[in-house]
């Protein structure tokens, strides 16, 4: 019996309007009602998913959780208590930022509670607004205001997939600290601390809850989901997943994220 479901949000649980469908909501609530844990496992800040948690009846709940920043933080929903973090150091973030500036690439820097963005395009502003993601524009090229803050991840945004891939390959050798590099939402290349990925955080949370790996389901669509899909007893790609993700999982849903793929998976594998 599956006891824990970890699930990506954008392009997996959320439809193309960044909403949770009624069918997905009902299936998740059924799973939780039978004693299961449903844990959003996202690259985003935990603060941006509060409306989703409210819809699912999980907001403010003791013993319910969010994995945030691609595994950079594990949060208990009650009072948004931070249980674990894997932050980057300031020098690493500053180096990646300087490379991005030289390459004229826009991007995001996430602290534990804030998002800072430089040079967002119109489409990027629209993408973030649709998801109710609030941010501040970076005006300090030295990033001195970030010193001493927990830096969860830095991501670069480019619409050209070849350029994203090139940046993802070129940047880590130029940085002293080892990194976890992933890609998401067909728009980002993401850099986390080497100990931060969705899979390691899934294993850490499952161990805390006394849940075995083969009692875990993971659902995702993109390369930043691969670690959790491989860490789970059952890895599931939604139909709109990338070819790389589909090749790595145990099951691919017939439906895509716009047509209740998560509900399909939960009903097929997780409900008693």
PDB file of C-alpha atoms in Angstrom:
ATOM      1  CA  UNK A   1       0.000   0.000   0.000  1.00  0.00           C
ATOM      2  CA  UNK A   2       1.287   3.435  -0.889  1.00  0.00           C
ATOM      3  CA  UNK A   3       1.498   5.850   2.046  1.00  0.00           C
ATOM      4  CA  UNK A   4       3.258   8.901   0.578  1.00  0.00           C
ATOM      5  CA  UNK A   5       2.752  10.722  -2.722  1.00  0.00           C
ATOM      6  CA  UNK A   6       5.261  13.403  -3.701  1.00  0.00           C
ATOM      7  CA  UNK A   7       4.085  15.469  -6.642  1.00  0.00           C
ATOM      8  CA  UNK A   8       5.511  18.211  -8.814  1.00  0.00           C
ATOM      9  CA  UNK A   9       3.245  21.239  -9.304  1.00  0.00           C
ATOM     10  CA  UNK A  10       3.801  23.140 -12.556  1.00  0.00           C
ATOM     11  CA  UNK A  11       2.960  21.070 -15.642  1.00  0.00           C
ATOM     12  CA  UNK A  12       2.119  18.055 -13.423  1.00  0.00           C
ATOM     13  CA  UNK A  13      -0.554  18.743 -10.791  1.00  0.00           C
ATOM     14  CA  UNK A  14      -1.432  22.204 -12.125  1.00  0.00           C
ATOM     15  CA  UNK A  15      -3.211  22.604 -15.450  1.00  0.00           C
ATOM     16  CA  UNK A  16      -2.189  25.077 -18.158  1.00  0.00           C
ATOM     17  CA  UNK A  17      -3.881  27.880 -16.217  1.00  0.00           C
ATOM     18  CA  UNK A  18      -1.906  26.988 -13.056  1.00  0.00           C
ATOM     19  CA  UNK A  19      -5.013  25.575 -11.356  1.00  0.00           C
ATOM     20  CA  UNK A  20      -5.775  22.286  -9.570  1.00  0.00           C
ATOM     21  CA  UNK A  21      -8.726  20.600 -11.240  1.00  0.00           C
ATOM     22  CA  UNK A  22     -11.683  19.395  -9.211  1.00  0.00           C
ATOM     23  CA  UNK A  23     -10.920  15.787 -10.146  1.00  0.00           C
ATOM     24  CA  UNK A  24      -7.311  16.098  -8.937  1.00  0.00           C
ATOM     25  CA  UNK A  25      -8.465  17.803  -5.745  1.00  0.00           C
ATOM     26  CA  UNK A  26     -11.007  15.089  -4.942  1.00  0.00           C
ATOM     27  CA  UNK A  27      -8.559  12.236  -5.575  1.00  0.00           C
ATOM     28  CA  UNK A  28      -5.929  13.845  -3.356  1.00  0.00           C
ATOM     29  CA  UNK A  29      -8.433  14.417  -0.556  1.00  0.00           C
ATOM     30  CA  UNK A  30      -9.528  10.772  -0.772  1.00  0.00           C
ATOM     31  CA  UNK A  31      -5.934   9.617  -0.476  1.00  0.00           C
ATOM     32  CA  UNK A  32      -5.287  11.860   2.543  1.00  0.00           C
ATOM     33  CA  UNK A  33      -8.562  10.760   4.151  1.00  0.00           C
ATOM     34  CA  UNK A  34      -7.400   7.152   4.078  1.00  0.00           C
ATOM     35  CA  UNK A  35      -4.277   8.164   6.001  1.00  0.00           C
ATOM     36  CA  UNK A  36      -1.848   9.022   3.203  1.00  0.00           C
ATOM     37  CA  UNK A  37       0.541  11.948   2.923  1.00  0.00           C
ATOM     38  CA  UNK A  38       0.291  14.151  -0.173  1.00  0.00           C
ATOM     39  CA  UNK A  39       3.376  16.335  -0.436  1.00  0.00           C
ATOM     40  CA  UNK A  40       3.936  18.964  -3.140  1.00  0.00           C
ATOM     41  CA  UNK A  41       7.560  18.573  -4.257  1.00  0.00           C
ATOM     42  CA  UNK A  42       8.342  21.728  -6.174  1.00  0.00           C
ATOM     43  CA  UNK A  43      11.117  23.987  -7.320  1.00  0.00           C
ATOM     44  CA  UNK A  44       9.118  26.922  -6.030  1.00  0.00           C
ATOM     45  CA  UNK A  45       9.024  28.601  -2.635  1.00  0.00           C
ATOM     46  CA  UNK A  46       6.686  27.024  -0.099  1.00  0.00           C
ATOM     47  CA  UNK A  47       5.102  30.459   0.322  1.00  0.00           C
ATOM     48  CA  UNK A  48       3.797  30.401  -3.260  1.00  0.00           C
ATOM     49  CA  UNK A  49       1.838  27.168  -2.765  1.00  0.00           C
ATOM     50  CA  UNK A  50      -0.343  28.246   0.169  1.00  0.00           C
ATOM     51  CA  UNK A  51      -3.431  28.697  -2.014  1.00  0.00           C
ATOM     52  CA  UNK A  52      -2.905  25.184  -3.400  1.00  0.00           C
ATOM     53  CA  UNK A  53      -2.583  23.778   0.119  1.00  0.00           C
ATOM     54  CA  UNK A  54      -5.776  25.573   1.127  1.00  0.00           C
ATOM     55  CA  UNK A  55      -7.682  24.040  -1.791  1.00  0.00           C
ATOM     56  CA  UNK A  56      -6.426  20.589  -0.835  1.00  0.00           C
ATOM     57  CA  UNK A  57      -7.259  21.028   2.856  1.00  0.00           C
ATOM     58  CA  UNK A  58      -3.589  20.824   3.858  1.00  0.00           C
ATOM     59  CA  UNK A  59      -2.813  24.404   4.806  1.00  0.00           C
ATOM     60  CA  UNK A  60      -1.603  24.874   8.370  1.00  0.00           C
ATOM     61  CA  UNK A  61      -1.799  21.147   9.086  1.00  0.00           C
ATOM     62  CA  UNK A  62       0.473  19.427  11.566  1.00  0.00           C
ATOM     63  CA  UNK A  63       2.188  16.349  10.079  1.00  0.00           C
ATOM     64  CA  UNK A  64       1.630  17.479   6.483  1.00  0.00           C
ATOM     65  CA  UNK A  65       4.503  18.813   4.417  1.00  0.00           C
ATOM     66  CA  UNK A  66       5.908  20.631   1.389  1.00  0.00           C
ATOM     67  CA  UNK A  67       9.273  19.959  -0.239  1.00  0.00           C
ATOM     68  CA  UNK A  68      10.444  23.233  -1.734  1.00  0.00           C
ATOM     69  CA  UNK A  69      13.295  24.651  -3.860  1.00  0.00           C
ATOM     70  CA  UNK A  70      13.987  21.304  -5.605  1.00  0.00           C
ATOM     71  CA  UNK A  71      14.679  19.675  -2.255  1.00  0.00           C
ATOM     72  CA  UNK A  72      16.422  22.708  -0.793  1.00  0.00           C
ATOM     73  CA  UNK A  73      13.937  22.861   2.088  1.00  0.00           C
ATOM     74  CA  UNK A  74      11.437  20.600   3.846  1.00  0.00           C
ATOM     75  CA  UNK A  75       8.558  22.461   5.471  1.00  0.00           C
ATOM     76  CA  UNK A  76       5.827  21.302   7.854  1.00  0.00           C
ATOM     77  CA  UNK A  77       2.593  23.041   6.905  1.00  0.00           C
ATOM     78  CA  UNK A  78       1.727  23.967  10.494  1.00  0.00           C
ATOM     79  CA  UNK A  79       3.111  27.513  10.833  1.00  0.00           C
ATOM     80  CA  UNK A  80       5.363  26.777   7.840  1.00  0.00           C
ATOM     81  CA  UNK A  81       7.949  25.285  10.157  1.00  0.00           C
ATOM     82  CA  UNK A  82      11.304  24.761   8.409  1.00  0.00           C
ATOM     83  CA  UNK A  83      12.568  21.247   9.163  1.00  0.00           C
ATOM     84  CA  UNK A  84      15.642  21.086   6.928  1.00  0.00           C
ATOM     85  CA  UNK A  85      17.536  23.206   4.383  1.00  0.00           C
ATOM     86  CA  UNK A  86      20.419  22.771   1.952  1.00  0.00           C
ATOM     87  CA  UNK A  87      21.425  26.330   0.996  1.00  0.00           C
ATOM     88  CA  UNK A  88      24.048  27.561  -1.447  1.00  0.00           C
ATOM     89  CA  UNK A  89      26.893  29.803  -0.288  1.00  0.00           C
ATOM     90  CA  UNK A  90      26.976  33.463  -1.306  1.00  0.00           C
ATOM     91  CA  UNK A  91      30.148  33.145  -3.427  1.00  0.00           C
ATOM     92  CA  UNK A  92      28.538  30.445  -5.569  1.00  0.00           C
ATOM     93  CA  UNK A  93      25.380  32.457  -6.166  1.00  0.00           C
ATOM     94  CA  UNK A  94      27.380  35.590  -6.972  1.00  0.00           C
ATOM     95  CA  UNK A  95      29.568  33.721  -9.477  1.00  0.00           C
ATOM     96  CA  UNK A  96      26.562  32.270 -11.331  1.00  0.00           C
ATOM     97  CA  UNK A  97      24.884  35.677 -11.306  1.00  0.00           C
ATOM     98  CA  UNK A  98      28.008  37.319 -12.781  1.00  0.00           C
ATOM     99  CA  UNK A  99      28.176  34.693 -15.548  1.00  0.00           C
ATOM    100  CA  UNK A 100      24.508  35.256 -16.340  1.00  0.00           C
ATOM    101  CA  UNK A 101      25.023  39.000 -16.506  1.00  0.00           C
ATOM    102  CA  UNK A 102      27.944  38.567 -18.905  1.00  0.00           C
ATOM    103  CA  UNK A 103      25.787  36.270 -21.065  1.00  0.00           C
ATOM    104  CA  UNK A 104      22.809  38.696 -20.898  1.00  0.00           C
ATOM    105  CA  UNK A 105      20.589  36.024 -19.364  1.00  0.00           C
ATOM    106  CA  UNK A 106      17.816  36.801 -16.885  1.00  0.00           C
ATOM    107  CA  UNK A 107      17.168  34.765 -13.761  1.00  0.00           C
ATOM    108  CA  UNK A 108      15.967  34.316 -10.190  1.00  0.00           C
ATOM    109  CA  UNK A 109      17.610  34.042  -6.792  1.00  0.00           C
ATOM    110  CA  UNK A 110      15.586  32.415  -4.006  1.00  0.00           C
ATOM    111  CA  UNK A 111      16.204  33.024  -0.331  1.00  0.00           C
ATOM    112  CA  UNK A 112      14.171  31.035   2.167  1.00  0.00           C
ATOM    113  CA  UNK A 113      11.298  33.538   2.047  1.00  0.00           C
ATOM    114  CA  UNK A 114      11.966  35.913  -0.871  1.00  0.00           C
ATOM    115  CA  UNK A 115      12.479  35.834  -4.625  1.00  0.00           C
ATOM    116  CA  UNK A 116      14.732  38.279  -6.461  1.00  0.00           C
ATOM    117  CA  UNK A 117      14.715  38.590 -10.253  1.00  0.00           C
ATOM    118  CA  UNK A 118      16.818  40.459 -12.766  1.00  0.00           C
ATOM    119  CA  UNK A 119      15.778  41.503 -16.300  1.00  0.00           C
ATOM    120  CA  UNK A 120      12.525  39.478 -16.564  1.00  0.00           C
ATOM    121  CA  UNK A 121      10.915  39.395 -20.004  1.00  0.00           C
ATOM    122  CA  UNK A 122       7.248  40.199 -20.558  1.00  0.00           C
ATOM    123  CA  UNK A 123       6.457  36.487 -20.930  1.00  0.00           C
ATOM    124  CA  UNK A 124       8.321  35.732 -17.705  1.00  0.00           C
ATOM    125  CA  UNK A 125       6.332  38.360 -15.827  1.00  0.00           C
ATOM    126  CA  UNK A 126       3.119  36.849 -17.187  1.00  0.00           C
ATOM    127  CA  UNK A 127       4.212  33.302 -16.244  1.00  0.00           C
ATOM    128  CA  UNK A 128       4.931  34.361 -12.654  1.00  0.00           C
ATOM    129  CA  UNK A 129       1.757  36.424 -12.354  1.00  0.00           C
ATOM    130  CA  UNK A 130      -0.370  33.462 -13.447  1.00  0.00           C
ATOM    131  CA  UNK A 131       1.100  31.498 -10.529  1.00  0.00           C
ATOM    132  CA  UNK A 132       0.720  34.370  -8.057  1.00  0.00           C
ATOM    133  CA  UNK A 133       4.474  34.453  -7.475  1.00  0.00           C
ATOM    134  CA  UNK A 134       5.673  37.701  -5.920  1.00  0.00           C
ATOM    135  CA  UNK A 135       9.213  38.952  -6.437  1.00  0.00           C
ATOM    136  CA  UNK A 136      11.547  41.906  -6.085  1.00  0.00           C
ATOM    137  CA  UNK A 137      13.762  43.247  -8.857  1.00  0.00           C
ATOM    138  CA  UNK A 138      17.513  43.081  -8.271  1.00  0.00           C
ATOM    139  CA  UNK A 139      19.059  46.548  -8.307  1.00  0.00           C
ATOM    140  CA  UNK A 140      22.342  45.792  -6.504  1.00  0.00           C
ATOM    141  CA  UNK A 141      24.816  44.266  -8.959  1.00  0.00           C
ATOM    142  CA  UNK A 142      27.072  43.284  -6.053  1.00  0.00           C
ATOM    143  CA  UNK A 143      24.224  41.352  -4.349  1.00  0.00           C
ATOM    144  CA  UNK A 144      25.586  42.551  -1.014  1.00  0.00           C
ATOM    145  CA  UNK A 145      22.090  42.546   0.496  1.00  0.00           C
ATOM    146  CA  UNK A 146      22.047  38.745   0.169  1.00  0.00           C
ATOM    147  CA  UNK A 147      25.061  38.121   2.378  1.00  0.00           C
ATOM    148  CA  UNK A 148      24.082  36.181   5.467  1.00  0.00           C
ATOM    149  CA  UNK A 149      20.728  35.085   4.033  1.00  0.00           C
ATOM    150  CA  UNK A 150      19.925  31.403   3.328  1.00  0.00           C
ATOM    151  CA  UNK A 151      20.244  31.123  -0.470  1.00  0.00           C
ATOM    152  CA  UNK A 152      18.131  28.204  -1.630  1.00  0.00           C
ATOM    153  CA  UNK A 153      18.772  28.224  -5.377  1.00  0.00           C
ATOM    154  CA  UNK A 154      19.570  30.324  -8.420  1.00  0.00           C
ATOM    155  CA  UNK A 155      17.941  29.722 -11.803  1.00  0.00           C
ATOM    156  CA  UNK A 156      18.427  31.181 -15.265  1.00  0.00           C
ATOM    157  CA  UNK A 157      15.628  31.696 -17.771  1.00  0.00           C
ATOM    158  CA  UNK A 158      15.975  31.409 -21.523  1.00  0.00           C
ATOM    159  CA  UNK A 159      13.376  30.390 -24.104  1.00  0.00           C
ATOM    160  CA  UNK A 160      15.988  28.606 -26.242  1.00  0.00           C
ATOM    161  CA  UNK A 161      16.420  24.990 -25.042  1.00  0.00           C
ATOM    162  CA  UNK A 162      19.874  24.715 -26.600  1.00  0.00           C
ATOM    163  CA  UNK A 163      21.005  27.831 -24.757  1.00  0.00           C
ATOM    164  CA  UNK A 164      19.618  26.507 -21.460  1.00  0.00           C
ATOM    165  CA  UNK A 165      21.458  23.237 -21.959  1.00  0.00           C
ATOM    166  CA  UNK A 166      24.673  25.049 -22.830  1.00  0.00           C
ATOM    167  CA  UNK A 167      24.443  27.181 -19.693  1.00  0.00           C
ATOM    168  CA  UNK A 168      23.712  24.126 -17.582  1.00  0.00           C
ATOM    169  CA  UNK A 169      26.852  22.440 -18.869  1.00  0.00           C
ATOM    170  CA  UNK A 170      29.156  25.473 -18.895  1.00  0.00           C
ATOM    171  CA  UNK A 171      28.468  26.997 -15.480  1.00  0.00           C
ATOM    172  CA  UNK A 172      29.264  24.182 -12.975  1.00  0.00           C
ATOM    173  CA  UNK A 173      32.951  23.871 -14.017  1.00  0.00           C
ATOM    174  CA  UNK A 174      33.353  27.610 -13.393  1.00  0.00           C
ATOM    175  CA  UNK A 175      32.056  27.361  -9.798  1.00  0.00           C
ATOM    176  CA  UNK A 176      34.092  26.062  -6.890  1.00  0.00           C
ATOM    177  CA  UNK A 177      31.215  24.376  -5.058  1.00  0.00           C
ATOM    178  CA  UNK A 178      29.619  21.234  -6.541  1.00  0.00           C
ATOM    179  CA  UNK A 179      26.083  21.794  -7.812  1.00  0.00           C
ATOM    180  CA  UNK A 180      22.912  19.933  -8.693  1.00  0.00           C
ATOM    181  CA  UNK A 181      21.831  21.124 -12.155  1.00  0.00           C
ATOM    182  CA  UNK A 182      18.312  20.519 -13.476  1.00  0.00           C
ATOM    183  CA  UNK A 183      15.871  21.889 -16.050  1.00  0.00           C
ATOM    184  CA  UNK A 184      12.200  22.768 -15.600  1.00  0.00           C
ATOM    185  CA  UNK A 185       9.063  24.184 -17.227  1.00  0.00           C
ATOM    186  CA  UNK A 186      10.733  24.377 -20.669  1.00  0.00           C
ATOM    187  CA  UNK A 187      12.201  27.710 -19.587  1.00  0.00           C
ATOM    188  CA  UNK A 188      14.676  27.313 -16.700  1.00  0.00           C
ATOM    189  CA  UNK A 189      18.060  25.841 -15.874  1.00  0.00           C
ATOM    190  CA  UNK A 190      18.298  25.518 -12.095  1.00  0.00           C
ATOM    191  CA  UNK A 191      21.289  25.311  -9.749  1.00  0.00           C
ATOM    192  CA  UNK A 192      21.017  23.936  -6.207  1.00  0.00           C
ATOM    193  CA  UNK A 193      23.408  22.787  -3.520  1.00  0.00           C
ATOM    194  CA  UNK A 194      24.768  19.363  -4.445  1.00  0.00           C
ATOM    195  CA  UNK A 195      22.887  17.826  -1.483  1.00  0.00           C
ATOM    196  CA  UNK A 196      19.581  19.305  -2.611  1.00  0.00           C
ATOM    197  CA  UNK A 197      17.382  17.442  -5.036  1.00  0.00           C
ATOM    198  CA  UNK A 198      13.781  16.273  -4.977  1.00  0.00           C
ATOM    199  CA  UNK A 199      14.808  12.659  -4.528  1.00  0.00           C
ATOM    200  CA  UNK A 200      17.067  13.139  -1.503  1.00  0.00           C
ATOM    201  CA  UNK A 201      14.417  15.278   0.174  1.00  0.00           C
ATOM    202  CA  UNK A 202      11.769  12.636  -0.559  1.00  0.00           C
ATOM    203  CA  UNK A 203      13.936   9.975   1.071  1.00  0.00           C
ATOM    204  CA  UNK A 204      14.628  12.227   4.057  1.00  0.00           C
ATOM    205  CA  UNK A 205      10.953  12.950   4.624  1.00  0.00           C
ATOM    206  CA  UNK A 206       9.914   9.319   4.100  1.00  0.00           C
ATOM    207  CA  UNK A 207      12.468   8.205   6.691  1.00  0.00           C
ATOM    208  CA  UNK A 208      11.139  10.781   9.169  1.00  0.00           C
ATOM    209  CA  UNK A 209       7.610   9.436   8.627  1.00  0.00           C
ATOM    210  CA  UNK A 210       8.665   5.804   8.892  1.00  0.00           C
ATOM    211  CA  UNK A 211       7.676   5.106   5.292  1.00  0.00           C
ATOM    212  CA  UNK A 212       9.631   2.672   3.124  1.00  0.00           C
ATOM    213  CA  UNK A 213      10.779   3.666  -0.404  1.00  0.00           C
ATOM    214  CA  UNK A 214       8.454   1.092  -1.957  1.00  0.00           C
ATOM    215  CA  UNK A 215       5.516   2.801  -0.224  1.00  0.00           C
ATOM    216  CA  UNK A 216       6.181   6.086  -2.073  1.00  0.00           C
ATOM    217  CA  UNK A 217       4.682   7.335  -5.363  1.00  0.00           C
ATOM    218  CA  UNK A 218       6.294  10.246  -7.207  1.00  0.00           C
ATOM    219  CA  UNK A 219       4.680  12.188 -10.072  1.00  0.00           C
ATOM    220  CA  UNK A 220       6.488  14.619 -12.362  1.00  0.00           C
ATOM    221  CA  UNK A 221       7.146  15.834 -15.872  1.00  0.00           C
ATOM    222  CA  UNK A 222      10.634  17.348 -16.217  1.00  0.00           C
ATOM    223  CA  UNK A 223      14.291  16.715 -15.474  1.00  0.00           C
ATOM    224  CA  UNK A 224      14.221  18.340 -12.043  1.00  0.00           C
ATOM    225  CA  UNK A 225      11.735  15.580 -11.117  1.00  0.00           C
ATOM    226  CA  UNK A 226      13.988  12.691 -12.151  1.00  0.00           C
ATOM    227  CA  UNK A 227      15.663  12.250  -8.768  1.00  0.00           C
ATOM    228  CA  UNK A 228      12.335  11.869  -6.934  1.00  0.00           C
ATOM    229  CA  UNK A 229      10.896   9.640  -9.659  1.00  0.00           C
ATOM    230  CA  UNK A 230      13.876   7.306  -9.265  1.00  0.00           C
ATOM    231  CA  UNK A 231      13.806   7.474  -5.458  1.00  0.00           C
ATOM    232  CA  UNK A 232      10.164   6.401  -5.221  1.00  0.00           C
ATOM    233  CA  UNK A 233       8.833   2.880  -5.262  1.00  0.00           C
ATOM    234  CA  UNK A 234       6.592   3.926  -8.149  1.00  0.00           C
ATOM    235  CA  UNK A 235       7.660   6.716 -10.485  1.00  0.00           C
ATOM    236  CA  UNK A 236       4.946   8.184 -12.713  1.00  0.00           C
ATOM    237  CA  UNK A 237       5.212  10.661 -15.572  1.00  0.00           C
ATOM    238  CA  UNK A 238       2.244  12.645 -16.763  1.00  0.00           C
ATOM    239  CA  UNK A 239       1.556  12.332 -20.497  1.00  0.00           C
ATOM    240  CA  UNK A 240       3.157  15.721 -21.207  1.00  0.00           C
ATOM    241  CA  UNK A 241       6.418  14.673 -19.538  1.00  0.00           C
ATOM    242  CA  UNK A 242       9.681  15.000 -21.415  1.00  0.00           C
ATOM    243  CA  UNK A 243      11.005  11.943 -23.307  1.00  0.00           C
ATOM    244  CA  UNK A 244      13.789  11.632 -20.728  1.00  0.00           C
ATOM    245  CA  UNK A 245      11.274  11.486 -17.873  1.00  0.00           C
ATOM    246  CA  UNK A 246       8.954   9.050 -19.657  1.00  0.00           C
ATOM    247  CA  UNK A 247      11.876   6.706 -20.262  1.00  0.00           C
ATOM    248  CA  UNK A 248      12.825   6.741 -16.563  1.00  0.00           C
ATOM    249  CA  UNK A 249       9.485   5.940 -14.930  1.00  0.00           C
ATOM    250  CA  UNK A 250       7.357   2.887 -14.197  1.00  0.00           C
ATOM    251  CA  UNK A 251       4.129   4.312 -15.618  1.00  0.00           C
ATOM    252  CA  UNK A 252       3.027   7.115 -17.939  1.00  0.00           C
ATOM    253  CA  UNK A 253      -0.498   8.428 -17.487  1.00  0.00           C
ATOM    254  CA  UNK A 254      -2.886   8.463 -20.418  1.00  0.00           C
ATOM    255  CA  UNK A 255      -3.918  12.015 -19.456  1.00  0.00           C
ATOM    256  CA  UNK A 256      -1.738  15.108 -19.458  1.00  0.00           C
ATOM    257  CA  UNK A 257      -1.584  17.812 -16.800  1.00  0.00           C
ATOM    258  CA  UNK A 258      -4.546  19.621 -18.367  1.00  0.00           C
ATOM    259  CA  UNK A 259      -6.783  16.549 -18.106  1.00  0.00           C
ATOM    260  CA  UNK A 260      -6.508  15.213 -14.531  1.00  0.00           C
ATOM    261  CA  UNK A 261      -3.367  13.113 -14.857  1.00  0.00           C
ATOM    262  CA  UNK A 262      -2.749  13.127 -11.099  1.00  0.00           C
ATOM    263  CA  UNK A 263      -6.281  11.903 -10.393  1.00  0.00           C
ATOM    264  CA  UNK A 264      -5.759   9.113 -12.921  1.00  0.00           C
ATOM    265  CA  UNK A 265      -2.582   7.969 -11.152  1.00  0.00           C
ATOM    266  CA  UNK A 266      -4.033   8.179  -7.643  1.00  0.00           C
ATOM    267  CA  UNK A 267      -7.174   6.246  -8.576  1.00  0.00           C
ATOM    268  CA  UNK A 268      -5.184   3.571 -10.377  1.00  0.00           C
ATOM    269  CA  UNK A 269      -2.511   2.981  -7.743  1.00  0.00           C
ATOM    270  CA  UNK A 270      -3.193   4.658  -4.378  1.00  0.00           C
ATOM    271  CA  UNK A 271      -6.831   4.472  -3.336  1.00  0.00           C
ATOM    272  CA  UNK A 272      -7.990   1.545  -1.231  1.00  0.00           C
TER     273      UNK A 272
END
